[in-house]
Coordinates of C-alpha atoms and ligand atoms in Angstrom, one line a residue:
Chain B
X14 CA 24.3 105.3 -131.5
X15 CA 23.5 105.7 -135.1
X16 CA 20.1 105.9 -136.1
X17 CA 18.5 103.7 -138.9
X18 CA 17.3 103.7 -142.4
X19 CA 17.5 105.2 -145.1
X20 CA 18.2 108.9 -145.0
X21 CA 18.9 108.8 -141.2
X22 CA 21.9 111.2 -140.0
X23 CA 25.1 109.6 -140.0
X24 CA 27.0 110.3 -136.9
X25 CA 30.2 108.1 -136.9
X26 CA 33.6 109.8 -137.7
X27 CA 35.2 109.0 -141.0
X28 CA 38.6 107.8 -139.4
X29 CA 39.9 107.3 -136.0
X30 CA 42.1 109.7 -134.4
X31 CA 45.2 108.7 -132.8
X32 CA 47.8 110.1 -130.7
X33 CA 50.6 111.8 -132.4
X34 CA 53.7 109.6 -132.1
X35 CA 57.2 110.8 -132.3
X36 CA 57.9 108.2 -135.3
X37 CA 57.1 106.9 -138.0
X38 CA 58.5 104.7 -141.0
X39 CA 57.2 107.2 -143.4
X40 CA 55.5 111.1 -143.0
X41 CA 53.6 112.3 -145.9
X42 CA 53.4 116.2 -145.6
X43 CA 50.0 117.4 -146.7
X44 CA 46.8 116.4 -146.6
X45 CA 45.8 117.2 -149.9
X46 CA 44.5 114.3 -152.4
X47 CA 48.2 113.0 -153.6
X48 CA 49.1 112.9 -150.1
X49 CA 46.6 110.8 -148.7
X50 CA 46.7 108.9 -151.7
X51 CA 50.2 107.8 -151.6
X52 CA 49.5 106.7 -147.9
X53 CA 46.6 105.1 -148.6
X54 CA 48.5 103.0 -151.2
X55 CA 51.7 102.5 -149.2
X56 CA 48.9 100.6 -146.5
X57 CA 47.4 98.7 -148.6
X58 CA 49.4 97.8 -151.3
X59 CA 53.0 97.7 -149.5
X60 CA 52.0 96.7 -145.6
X61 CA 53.8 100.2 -144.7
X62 CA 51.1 101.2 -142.0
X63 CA 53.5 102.8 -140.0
X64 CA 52.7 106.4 -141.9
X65 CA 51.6 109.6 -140.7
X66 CA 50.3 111.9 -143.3
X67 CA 50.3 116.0 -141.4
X68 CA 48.7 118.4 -142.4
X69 CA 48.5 121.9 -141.0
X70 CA 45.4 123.0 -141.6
X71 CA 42.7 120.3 -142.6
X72 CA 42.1 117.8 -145.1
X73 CA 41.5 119.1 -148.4
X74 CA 42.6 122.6 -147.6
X75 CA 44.5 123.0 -150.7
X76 CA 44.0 122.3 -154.3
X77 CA 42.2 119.0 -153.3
X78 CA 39.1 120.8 -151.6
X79 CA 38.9 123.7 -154.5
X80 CA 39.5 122.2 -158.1
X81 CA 36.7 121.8 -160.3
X82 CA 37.2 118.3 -160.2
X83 CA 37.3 117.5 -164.1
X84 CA 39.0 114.6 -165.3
X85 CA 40.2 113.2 -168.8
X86 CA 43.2 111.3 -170.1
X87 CA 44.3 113.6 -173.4
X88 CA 47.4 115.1 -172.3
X89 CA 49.8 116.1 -175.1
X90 CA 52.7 114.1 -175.1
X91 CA 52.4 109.9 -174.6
X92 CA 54.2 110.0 -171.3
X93 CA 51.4 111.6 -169.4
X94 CA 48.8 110.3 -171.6
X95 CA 49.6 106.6 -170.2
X96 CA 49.5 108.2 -166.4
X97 CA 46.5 109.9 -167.0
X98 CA 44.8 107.5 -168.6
X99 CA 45.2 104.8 -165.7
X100 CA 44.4 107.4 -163.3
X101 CA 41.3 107.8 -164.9
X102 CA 40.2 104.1 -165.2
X103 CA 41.0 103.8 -161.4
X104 CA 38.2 106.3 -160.1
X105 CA 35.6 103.2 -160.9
X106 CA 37.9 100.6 -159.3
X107 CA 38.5 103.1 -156.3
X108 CA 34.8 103.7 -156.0
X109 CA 34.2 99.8 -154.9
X110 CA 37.4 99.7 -152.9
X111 CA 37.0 102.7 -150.6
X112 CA 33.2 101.7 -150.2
X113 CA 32.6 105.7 -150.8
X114 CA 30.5 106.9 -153.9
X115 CA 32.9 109.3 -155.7
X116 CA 30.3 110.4 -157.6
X117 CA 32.3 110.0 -160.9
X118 CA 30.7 111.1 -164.0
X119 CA 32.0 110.0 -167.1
X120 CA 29.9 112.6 -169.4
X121 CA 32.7 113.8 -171.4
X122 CA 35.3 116.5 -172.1
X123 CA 34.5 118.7 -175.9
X124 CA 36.9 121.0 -176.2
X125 CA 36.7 123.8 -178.7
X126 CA 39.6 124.9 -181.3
X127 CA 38.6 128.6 -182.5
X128 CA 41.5 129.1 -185.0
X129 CA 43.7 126.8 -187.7
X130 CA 46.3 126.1 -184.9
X131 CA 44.2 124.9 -182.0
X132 CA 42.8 122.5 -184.5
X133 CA 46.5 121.1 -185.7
X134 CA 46.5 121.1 -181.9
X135 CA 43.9 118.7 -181.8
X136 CA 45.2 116.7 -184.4
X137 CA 48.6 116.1 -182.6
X138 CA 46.3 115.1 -179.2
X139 CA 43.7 113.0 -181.2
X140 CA 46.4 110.7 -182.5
X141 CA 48.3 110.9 -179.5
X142 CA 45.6 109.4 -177.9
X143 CA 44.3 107.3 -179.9
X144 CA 47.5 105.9 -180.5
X145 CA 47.8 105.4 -176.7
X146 CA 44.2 103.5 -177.3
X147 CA 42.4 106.6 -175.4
X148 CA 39.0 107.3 -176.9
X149 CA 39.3 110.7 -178.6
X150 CA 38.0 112.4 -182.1
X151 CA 38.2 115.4 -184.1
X152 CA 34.3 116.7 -184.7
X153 CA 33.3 119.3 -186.6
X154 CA 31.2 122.5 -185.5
X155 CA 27.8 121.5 -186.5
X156 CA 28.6 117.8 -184.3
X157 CA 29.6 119.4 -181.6
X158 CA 26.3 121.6 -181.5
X159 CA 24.5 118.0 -181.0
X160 CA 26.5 117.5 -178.3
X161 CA 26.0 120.2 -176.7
X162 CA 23.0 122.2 -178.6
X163 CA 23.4 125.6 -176.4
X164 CA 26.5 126.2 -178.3
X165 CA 26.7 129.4 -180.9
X166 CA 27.9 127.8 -183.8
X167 CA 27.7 130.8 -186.4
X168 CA 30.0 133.4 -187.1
X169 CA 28.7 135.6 -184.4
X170 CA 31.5 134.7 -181.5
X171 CA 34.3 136.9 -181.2
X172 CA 36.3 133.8 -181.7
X173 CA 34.0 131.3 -184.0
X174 CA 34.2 127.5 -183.2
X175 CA 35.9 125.5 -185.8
X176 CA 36.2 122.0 -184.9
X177 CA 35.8 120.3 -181.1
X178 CA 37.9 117.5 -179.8
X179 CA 35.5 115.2 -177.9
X180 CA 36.7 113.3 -175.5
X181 CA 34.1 110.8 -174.2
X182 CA 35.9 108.4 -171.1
X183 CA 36.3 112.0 -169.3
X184 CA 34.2 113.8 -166.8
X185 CA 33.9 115.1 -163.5
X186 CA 33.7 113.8 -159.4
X187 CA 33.0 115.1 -156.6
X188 CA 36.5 116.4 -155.1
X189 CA 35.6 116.0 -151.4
X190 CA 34.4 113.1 -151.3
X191 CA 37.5 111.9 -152.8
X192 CA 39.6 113.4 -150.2
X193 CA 37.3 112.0 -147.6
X194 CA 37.1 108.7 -149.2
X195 CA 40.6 108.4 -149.7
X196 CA 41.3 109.7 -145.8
X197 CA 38.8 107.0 -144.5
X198 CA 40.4 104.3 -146.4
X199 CA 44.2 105.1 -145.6
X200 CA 42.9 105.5 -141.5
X201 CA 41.3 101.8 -142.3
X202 CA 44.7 100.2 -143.4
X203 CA 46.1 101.9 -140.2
X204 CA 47.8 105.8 -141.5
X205 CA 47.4 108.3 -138.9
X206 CA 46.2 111.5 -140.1
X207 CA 47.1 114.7 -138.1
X208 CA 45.3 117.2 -138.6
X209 CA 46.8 120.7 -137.2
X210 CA 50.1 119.7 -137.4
X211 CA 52.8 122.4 -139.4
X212 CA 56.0 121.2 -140.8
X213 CA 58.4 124.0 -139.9
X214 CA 61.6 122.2 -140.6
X215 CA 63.7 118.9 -141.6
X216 CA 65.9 117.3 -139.9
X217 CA 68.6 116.1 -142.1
X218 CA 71.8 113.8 -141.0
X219 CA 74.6 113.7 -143.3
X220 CA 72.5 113.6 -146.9
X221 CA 70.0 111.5 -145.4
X222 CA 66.4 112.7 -144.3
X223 CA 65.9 111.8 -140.3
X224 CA 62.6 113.8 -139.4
X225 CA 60.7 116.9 -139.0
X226 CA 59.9 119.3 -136.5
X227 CA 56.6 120.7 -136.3
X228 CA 54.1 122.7 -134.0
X229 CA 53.7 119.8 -132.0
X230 CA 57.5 119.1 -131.4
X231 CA 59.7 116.7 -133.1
X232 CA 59.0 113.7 -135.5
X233 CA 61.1 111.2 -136.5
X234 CA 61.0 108.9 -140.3
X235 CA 63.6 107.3 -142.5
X236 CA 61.2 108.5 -145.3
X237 CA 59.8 111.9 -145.8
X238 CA 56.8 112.6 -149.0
X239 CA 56.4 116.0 -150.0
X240 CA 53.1 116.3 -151.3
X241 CA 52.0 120.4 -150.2
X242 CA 50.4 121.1 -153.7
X243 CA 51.2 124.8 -154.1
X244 CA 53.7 125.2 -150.8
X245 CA 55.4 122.1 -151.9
X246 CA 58.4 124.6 -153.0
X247 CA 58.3 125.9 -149.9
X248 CA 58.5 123.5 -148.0
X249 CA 61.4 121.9 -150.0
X250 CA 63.3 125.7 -149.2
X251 CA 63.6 124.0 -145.8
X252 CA 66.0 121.9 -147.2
X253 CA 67.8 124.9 -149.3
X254 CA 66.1 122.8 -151.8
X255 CA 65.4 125.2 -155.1
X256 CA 62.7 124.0 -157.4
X257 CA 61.1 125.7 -160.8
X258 CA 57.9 125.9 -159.6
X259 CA 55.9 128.5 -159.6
X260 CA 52.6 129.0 -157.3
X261 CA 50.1 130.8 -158.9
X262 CA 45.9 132.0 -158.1
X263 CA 43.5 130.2 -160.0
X264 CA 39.8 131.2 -159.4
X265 CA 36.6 129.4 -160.1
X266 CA 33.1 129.8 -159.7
X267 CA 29.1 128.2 -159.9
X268 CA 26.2 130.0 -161.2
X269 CA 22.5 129.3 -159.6
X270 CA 21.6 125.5 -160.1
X271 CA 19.7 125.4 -163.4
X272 CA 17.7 123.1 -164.9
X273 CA 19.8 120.3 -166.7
X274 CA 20.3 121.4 -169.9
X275 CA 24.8 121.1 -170.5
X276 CA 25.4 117.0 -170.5
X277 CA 29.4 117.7 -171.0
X278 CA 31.9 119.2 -169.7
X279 CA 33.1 122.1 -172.7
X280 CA 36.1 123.9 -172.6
X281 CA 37.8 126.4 -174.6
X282 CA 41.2 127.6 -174.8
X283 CA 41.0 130.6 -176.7
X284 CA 38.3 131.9 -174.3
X285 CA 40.3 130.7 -171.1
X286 CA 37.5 129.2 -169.4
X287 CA 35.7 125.5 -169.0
X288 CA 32.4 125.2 -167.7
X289 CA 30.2 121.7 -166.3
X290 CA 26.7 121.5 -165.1
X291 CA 27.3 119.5 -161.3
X292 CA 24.9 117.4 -160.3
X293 CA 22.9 120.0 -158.3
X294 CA 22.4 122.1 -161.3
X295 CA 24.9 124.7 -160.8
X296 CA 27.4 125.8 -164.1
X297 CA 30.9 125.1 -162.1
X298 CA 33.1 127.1 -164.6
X299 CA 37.1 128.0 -164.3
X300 CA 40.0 128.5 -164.4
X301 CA 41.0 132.1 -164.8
X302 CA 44.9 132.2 -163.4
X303 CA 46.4 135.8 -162.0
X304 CA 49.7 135.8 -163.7
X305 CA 52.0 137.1 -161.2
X306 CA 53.6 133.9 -158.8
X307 CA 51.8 134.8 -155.3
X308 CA 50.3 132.5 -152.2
X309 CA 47.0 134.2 -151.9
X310 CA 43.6 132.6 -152.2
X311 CA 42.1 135.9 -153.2
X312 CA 39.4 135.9 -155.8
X313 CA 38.6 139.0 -158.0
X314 CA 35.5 141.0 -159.6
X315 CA 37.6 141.0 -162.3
X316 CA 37.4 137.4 -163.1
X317 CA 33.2 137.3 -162.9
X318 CA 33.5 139.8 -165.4
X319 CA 35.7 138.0 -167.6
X320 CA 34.0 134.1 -167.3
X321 CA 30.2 136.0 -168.0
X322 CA 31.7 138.0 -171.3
X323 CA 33.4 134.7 -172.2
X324 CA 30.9 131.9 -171.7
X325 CA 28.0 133.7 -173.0
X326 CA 29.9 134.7 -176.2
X327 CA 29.7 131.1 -177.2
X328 CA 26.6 130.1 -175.3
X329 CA 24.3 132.9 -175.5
X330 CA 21.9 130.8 -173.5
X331 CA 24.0 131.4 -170.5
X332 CA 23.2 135.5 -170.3
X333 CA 21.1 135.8 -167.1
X334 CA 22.1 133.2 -165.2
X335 CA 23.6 134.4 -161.7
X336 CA 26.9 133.6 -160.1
X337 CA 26.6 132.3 -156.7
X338 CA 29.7 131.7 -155.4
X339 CA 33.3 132.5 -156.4
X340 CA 37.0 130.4 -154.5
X341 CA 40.0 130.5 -155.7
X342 CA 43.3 128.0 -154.7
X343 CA 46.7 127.4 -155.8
X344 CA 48.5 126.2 -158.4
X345 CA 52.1 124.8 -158.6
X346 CA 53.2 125.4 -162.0
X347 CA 56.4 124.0 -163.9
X348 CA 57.7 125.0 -166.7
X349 CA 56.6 122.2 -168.9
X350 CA 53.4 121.9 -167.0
X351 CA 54.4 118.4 -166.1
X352 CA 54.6 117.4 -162.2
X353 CA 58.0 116.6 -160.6
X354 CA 57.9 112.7 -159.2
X355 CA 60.8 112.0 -157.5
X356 CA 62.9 110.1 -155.3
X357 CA 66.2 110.8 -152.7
X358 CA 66.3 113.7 -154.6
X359 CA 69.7 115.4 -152.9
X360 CA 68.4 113.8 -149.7
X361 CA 68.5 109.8 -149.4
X362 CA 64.8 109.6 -147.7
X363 CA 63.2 112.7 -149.8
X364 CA 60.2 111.9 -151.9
X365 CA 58.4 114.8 -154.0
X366 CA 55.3 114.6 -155.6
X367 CA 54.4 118.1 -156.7
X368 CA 54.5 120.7 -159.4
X369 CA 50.5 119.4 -160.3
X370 CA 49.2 122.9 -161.4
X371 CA 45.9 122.7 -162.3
X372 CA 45.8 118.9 -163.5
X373 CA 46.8 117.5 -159.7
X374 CA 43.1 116.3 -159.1
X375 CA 42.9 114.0 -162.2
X376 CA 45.8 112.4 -161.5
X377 CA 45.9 112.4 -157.5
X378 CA 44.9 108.8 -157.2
X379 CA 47.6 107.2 -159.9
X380 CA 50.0 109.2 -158.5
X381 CA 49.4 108.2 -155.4
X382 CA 50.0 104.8 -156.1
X383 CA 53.2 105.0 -158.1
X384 CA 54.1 107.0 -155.2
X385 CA 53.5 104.5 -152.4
X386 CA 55.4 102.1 -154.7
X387 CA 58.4 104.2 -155.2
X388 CA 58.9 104.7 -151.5
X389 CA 58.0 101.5 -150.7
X390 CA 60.6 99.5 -152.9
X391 CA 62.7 102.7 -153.4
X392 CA 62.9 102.2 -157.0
X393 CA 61.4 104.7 -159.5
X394 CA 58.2 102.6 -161.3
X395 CA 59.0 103.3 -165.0
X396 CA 55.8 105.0 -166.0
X397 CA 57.2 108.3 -163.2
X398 CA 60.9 107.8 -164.8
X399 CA 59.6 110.9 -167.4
X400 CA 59.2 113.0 -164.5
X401 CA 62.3 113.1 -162.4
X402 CA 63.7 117.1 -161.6
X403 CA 66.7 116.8 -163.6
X404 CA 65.0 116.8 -166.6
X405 CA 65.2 120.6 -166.7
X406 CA 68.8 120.8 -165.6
X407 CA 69.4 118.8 -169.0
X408 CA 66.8 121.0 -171.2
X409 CA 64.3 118.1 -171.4
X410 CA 61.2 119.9 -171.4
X411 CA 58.1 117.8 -171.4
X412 CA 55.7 119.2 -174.2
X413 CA 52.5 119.7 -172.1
X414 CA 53.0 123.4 -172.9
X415 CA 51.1 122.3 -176.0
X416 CA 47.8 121.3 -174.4
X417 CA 44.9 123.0 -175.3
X418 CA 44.3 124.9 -172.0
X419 CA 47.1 127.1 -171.6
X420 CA 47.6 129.8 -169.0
X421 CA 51.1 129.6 -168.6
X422 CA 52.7 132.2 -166.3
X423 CA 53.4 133.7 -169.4
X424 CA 50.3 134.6 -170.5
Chain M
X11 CA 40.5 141.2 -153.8
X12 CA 42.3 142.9 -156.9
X13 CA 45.1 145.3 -156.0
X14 CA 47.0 148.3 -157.3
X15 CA 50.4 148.5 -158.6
X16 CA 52.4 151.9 -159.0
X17 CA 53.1 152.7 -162.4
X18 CA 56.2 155.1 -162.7
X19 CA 54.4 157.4 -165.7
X20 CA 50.5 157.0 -164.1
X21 CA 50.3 156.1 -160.6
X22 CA 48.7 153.5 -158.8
X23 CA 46.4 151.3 -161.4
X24 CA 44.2 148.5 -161.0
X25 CA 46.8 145.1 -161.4
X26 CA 44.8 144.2 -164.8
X27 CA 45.8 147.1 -166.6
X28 CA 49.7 145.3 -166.3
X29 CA 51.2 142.4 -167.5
X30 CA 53.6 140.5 -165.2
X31 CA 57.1 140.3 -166.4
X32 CA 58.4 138.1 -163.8
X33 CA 60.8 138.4 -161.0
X34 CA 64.4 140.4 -161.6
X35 CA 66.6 138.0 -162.1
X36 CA 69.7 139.7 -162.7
X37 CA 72.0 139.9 -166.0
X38 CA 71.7 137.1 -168.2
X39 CA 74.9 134.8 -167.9
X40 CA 77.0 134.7 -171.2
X41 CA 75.7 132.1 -173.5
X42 CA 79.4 131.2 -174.5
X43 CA 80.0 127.3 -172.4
X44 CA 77.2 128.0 -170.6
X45 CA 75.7 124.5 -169.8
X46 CA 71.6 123.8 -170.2
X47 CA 72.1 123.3 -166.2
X48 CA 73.2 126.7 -166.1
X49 CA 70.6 128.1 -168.5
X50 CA 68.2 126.8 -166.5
X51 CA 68.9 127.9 -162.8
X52 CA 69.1 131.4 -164.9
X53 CA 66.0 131.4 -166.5
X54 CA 63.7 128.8 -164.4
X55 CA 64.8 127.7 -161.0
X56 CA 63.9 129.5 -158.1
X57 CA 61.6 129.2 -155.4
X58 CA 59.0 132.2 -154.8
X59 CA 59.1 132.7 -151.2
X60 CA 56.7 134.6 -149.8
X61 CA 58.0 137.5 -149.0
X62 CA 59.2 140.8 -150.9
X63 CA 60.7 140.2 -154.5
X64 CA 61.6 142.5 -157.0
X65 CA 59.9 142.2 -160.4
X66 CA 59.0 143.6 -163.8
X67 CA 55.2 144.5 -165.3
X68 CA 54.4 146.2 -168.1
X69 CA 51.7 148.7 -168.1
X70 CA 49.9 147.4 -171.1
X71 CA 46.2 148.9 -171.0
X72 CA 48.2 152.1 -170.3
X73 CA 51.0 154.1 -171.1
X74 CA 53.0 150.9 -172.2
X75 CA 56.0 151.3 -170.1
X76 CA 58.2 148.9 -168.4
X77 CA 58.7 149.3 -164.7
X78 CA 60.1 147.1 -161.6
X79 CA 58.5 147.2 -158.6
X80 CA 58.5 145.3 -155.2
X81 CA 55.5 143.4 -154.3
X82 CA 55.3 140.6 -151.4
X83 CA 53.6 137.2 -152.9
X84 CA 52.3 136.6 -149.6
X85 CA 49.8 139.4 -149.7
X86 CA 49.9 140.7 -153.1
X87 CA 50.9 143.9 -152.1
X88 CA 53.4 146.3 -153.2
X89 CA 56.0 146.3 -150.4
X90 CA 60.0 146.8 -150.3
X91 CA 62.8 144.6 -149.5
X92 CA 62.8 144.4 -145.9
X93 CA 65.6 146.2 -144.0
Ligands
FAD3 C1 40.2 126.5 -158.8 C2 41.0 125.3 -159.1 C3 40.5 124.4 -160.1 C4 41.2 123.2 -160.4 N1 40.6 122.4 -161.2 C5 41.2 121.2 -161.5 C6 40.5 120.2 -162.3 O1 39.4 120.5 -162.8 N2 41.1 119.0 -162.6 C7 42.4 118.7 -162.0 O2 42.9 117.6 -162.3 N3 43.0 119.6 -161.2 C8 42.4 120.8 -160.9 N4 43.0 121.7 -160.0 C9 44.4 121.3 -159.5 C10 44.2 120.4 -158.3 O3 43.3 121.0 -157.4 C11 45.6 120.3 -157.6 O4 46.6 120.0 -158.5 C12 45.6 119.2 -156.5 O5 44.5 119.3 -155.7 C13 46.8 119.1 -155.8 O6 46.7 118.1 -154.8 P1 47.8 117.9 -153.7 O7 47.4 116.8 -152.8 O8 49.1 117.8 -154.4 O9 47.9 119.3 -152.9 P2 46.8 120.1 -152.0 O10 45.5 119.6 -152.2 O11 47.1 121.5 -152.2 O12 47.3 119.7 -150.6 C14 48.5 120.1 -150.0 C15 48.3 120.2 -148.5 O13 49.5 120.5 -147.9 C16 49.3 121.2 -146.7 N5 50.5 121.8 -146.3 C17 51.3 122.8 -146.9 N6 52.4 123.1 -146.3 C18 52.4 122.3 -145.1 C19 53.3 122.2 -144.0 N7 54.4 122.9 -143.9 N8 53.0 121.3 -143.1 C20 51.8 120.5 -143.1 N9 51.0 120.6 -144.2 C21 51.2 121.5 -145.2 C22 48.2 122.2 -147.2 O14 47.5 122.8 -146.1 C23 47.4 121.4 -148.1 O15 46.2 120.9 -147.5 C24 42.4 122.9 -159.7 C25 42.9 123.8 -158.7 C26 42.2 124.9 -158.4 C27 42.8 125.8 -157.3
ZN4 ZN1 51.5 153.7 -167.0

């Protein structure tokens, strides 16, 4: 019984839970928000419904359920500019079609350029963008102080602020809800989700993909979508599979909820951090990456200490304010910090959909999509073509490098 | 939780004093014929398993020397090769 009005508890489940079958047309391994978007797509778009996405722990475990949930469209190079940019149109549409407030925020990325060459930077993503008709300017220090009037615009930073790129179609959601949204509306167009349930191995027959085994025994598909954020790699070891990704830490945190007083999200590469107020008042602020490769989730003292030196070096307001929780998650980084989208890749049947790093929230939903329709028609759609493996067996390197948030394994 | 890593000139320091250097990939292939396919397997293409791997880090907030170590990407910890 659920009660009424408004308010009132709700007590039904998002999805319902059925039995584990020992087939399926396709299984999506992970839960995570590219996961459960491709099955979500492949349901409603492509009448597959025979899907099981698995996922070991639960929904959202991964990246999906810890990213800071900021989204914007002004990659470097035109190739993901045109995914981003639909992936970021579709959080309204998806809104209305899941029936599940998303809570999408469209405040605005500014992103600060603190030397000559992050402001050639910007010049190269401006017109890149703009050329791609995505909203996106050059301003200059005293404008982006009415943007966001907290901001130290003197010559008092260690690193002054020369010029902003403001990027207004941007903003932030609520990651959960997205996963849960997403989860509710796949289960609705008939996906099973399992939760619980470890991939362990994959059955392979001749060069063709024929199932997995997991914790709970033995699971047939004639299509298999690896979609395990940071253990993607891993995963794809099963199949003797080598792929150039690497899995590093990335660590955020929120202050105490404040009054509102930051109406953008701000970023800055120079000082490796970005920071947003949420809709509950906190200062959600990341992304400081450990540069060794590693599969922990272990956040560090370290890191507070770093995020409080840097944000209040360039807004002073900030000093005082108290960190309430830190998290951390994992990151699958390429070398190009573009994702690997992929089909029958040395398997007939084999489907990746990984290699995100820290941009695999934005573009969870579009990927999705593109996803379902590759497997579903088993042709690559031409907006993924840029992102097939064998790019970097042939040296093609995709430029992202060159965005203004950098924190390459390298650095 | 930060960790320590063993430097071979100051003993065990907090992991932000180094810089990573990556994992020990062996000699770099000759760059006579060698093919971007082969390049790249050298330089790029390997999947970080967790478990031991041997790597390089430079002690850069200290004495400045280069050093491999073992550490297991599992745990973060400084552990050998398994025998
Ligand atoms: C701190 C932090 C901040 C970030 N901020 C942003 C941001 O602001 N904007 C942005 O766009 N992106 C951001 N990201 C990146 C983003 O979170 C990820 O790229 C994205 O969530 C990846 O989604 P996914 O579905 O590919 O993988 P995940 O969400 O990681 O899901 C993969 C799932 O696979 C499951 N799995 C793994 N192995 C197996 C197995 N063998 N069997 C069954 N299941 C398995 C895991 O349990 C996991 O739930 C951030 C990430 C972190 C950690
Ligand atoms: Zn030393």
């Amino acid at each position: 019984m659920t009660p009424a009005g408004p308010g009132a508890l709700r007590l039904e489940r998002l999805w319902e839970q059925r039995p584990l079958k020992r087939s399926y047309d396709v299984i999506i391994i992970g839960g995570g928000i590219h996961g459960l978007a491709t099955a979500y797509y492949l349901a409603k778009e492509h009448g597959i419904r025979d899907v099981a996405v698995l996922e070991r722990q639960y929904i959202g475990f991964g990246g999906s359920g810890r990213n800071t949930a900021i989204v914007r469209a002004n990659q470097r190079t035109q190739e993901n500019v045109r995914l981003y940019d639909e992936g970021l149109k579709l959080w309204p549409i998806l809104t209305d079609e899941l029936d599940y407030n998303l809570m999408f925020f469209n405040c605005g990325n500014l992103n600060l350029a603190h030397s000559e060459a992050a402001v050639n930077a910007f010049r190269l993503s401006v017109n890149t963008a703009n050329f791609n008709h995505v909203e996106s300017e050059l301003l200059d220090a005293q404008s982006c102080k009415e943007l966001i009037p907290i901001l130290d615009v003197s010559d008092k930073p260690k690193y002054p602020i020369q010029a902003g790129m403001y990027h207004p179609p941007g903003g932030v959601l609520r990651h959960d809800a997205v996963v849960w949204g997403l989860a509710k509306g796949a289960a609705e167009h008939g996906v099973d989700i399992h939760q619980g349930v470890e991939v362990q191995g994959i059955d392979v027959q001749g060069a063709k993909v024929t199932g997995v085994r997991t914790n709970h025994g033995p699971i047939e598909c004639a299509k298999l979508g690896v979609m395990a954020g940071g253990y993607g790699a891993e995963v794809c070891a099963m199949l003797d599979l080598e792929l150039p990704v690497h899995p590093l830490t990335i660590q955020a945190m929120v202050t105490q909820p404040l009054k509102p007083f930051l109406h953008h999200v701000v970023s800055s590469g120079a000082y490796h951090v970005y920071a947003n107020q949420t809709l509950k008042g906190e200062i959600a602020t990341g992304a400081h990456m450990d540069p060794q490769v590693n599969y922990t989730t272990d956040a560090t003292a370290h890191y507070f200490k770093h995020q409080a030196e840097a944000l209040t070096d360039f807004m002073p307001a900030l000093k005082g304010a108290r960190f309430l929780r830190i998290w951390a998650g994992l990151a699958d980084m390429t070398p190009d910090m573009a994702p690997i989208l992929d089909g029958n890749v040395g398997f007939d049947g084999l489907y990746l959909d990984l290699g995100w790093g820290y941009f695999g929230f934005k573009s969870g939903p579009v990927a999705g999509k593109y996803m379902a329709e590759f497997i579903a028609r088993e042709t690559c759609p031409e907006i993924l073509e840029p992102f097939a493996l064998d790019r970097f067996l042939e040296n093609r390197y995709m430029g992202e490098t060159a965005t203004t948030m950098k924190y390459g394994h390298w650095d | 939780m930060t960790f320590r890593l063993t430097c071979p000139v100051c003993g065990a320091r907090d992991v932000y004093e180094f810089r990573y250097g990556g994992p020990e990939r062996g000699m770099r292939p000759a760059q006579e014929d060698l093919s971007p396919e082969e390049h790249f397997r050298w330089t790029q293409f390997r999947t970080t398993r967790p478990a031991p791997q041997e790597e390089w880090w430079y002690h850069a907030a200290g004495c400045g020397v280069w050093f491999s170590t073992w550490r297991n990407p599992a745990t973060n910890r400084e552990e050998g090769p398994a025998t």
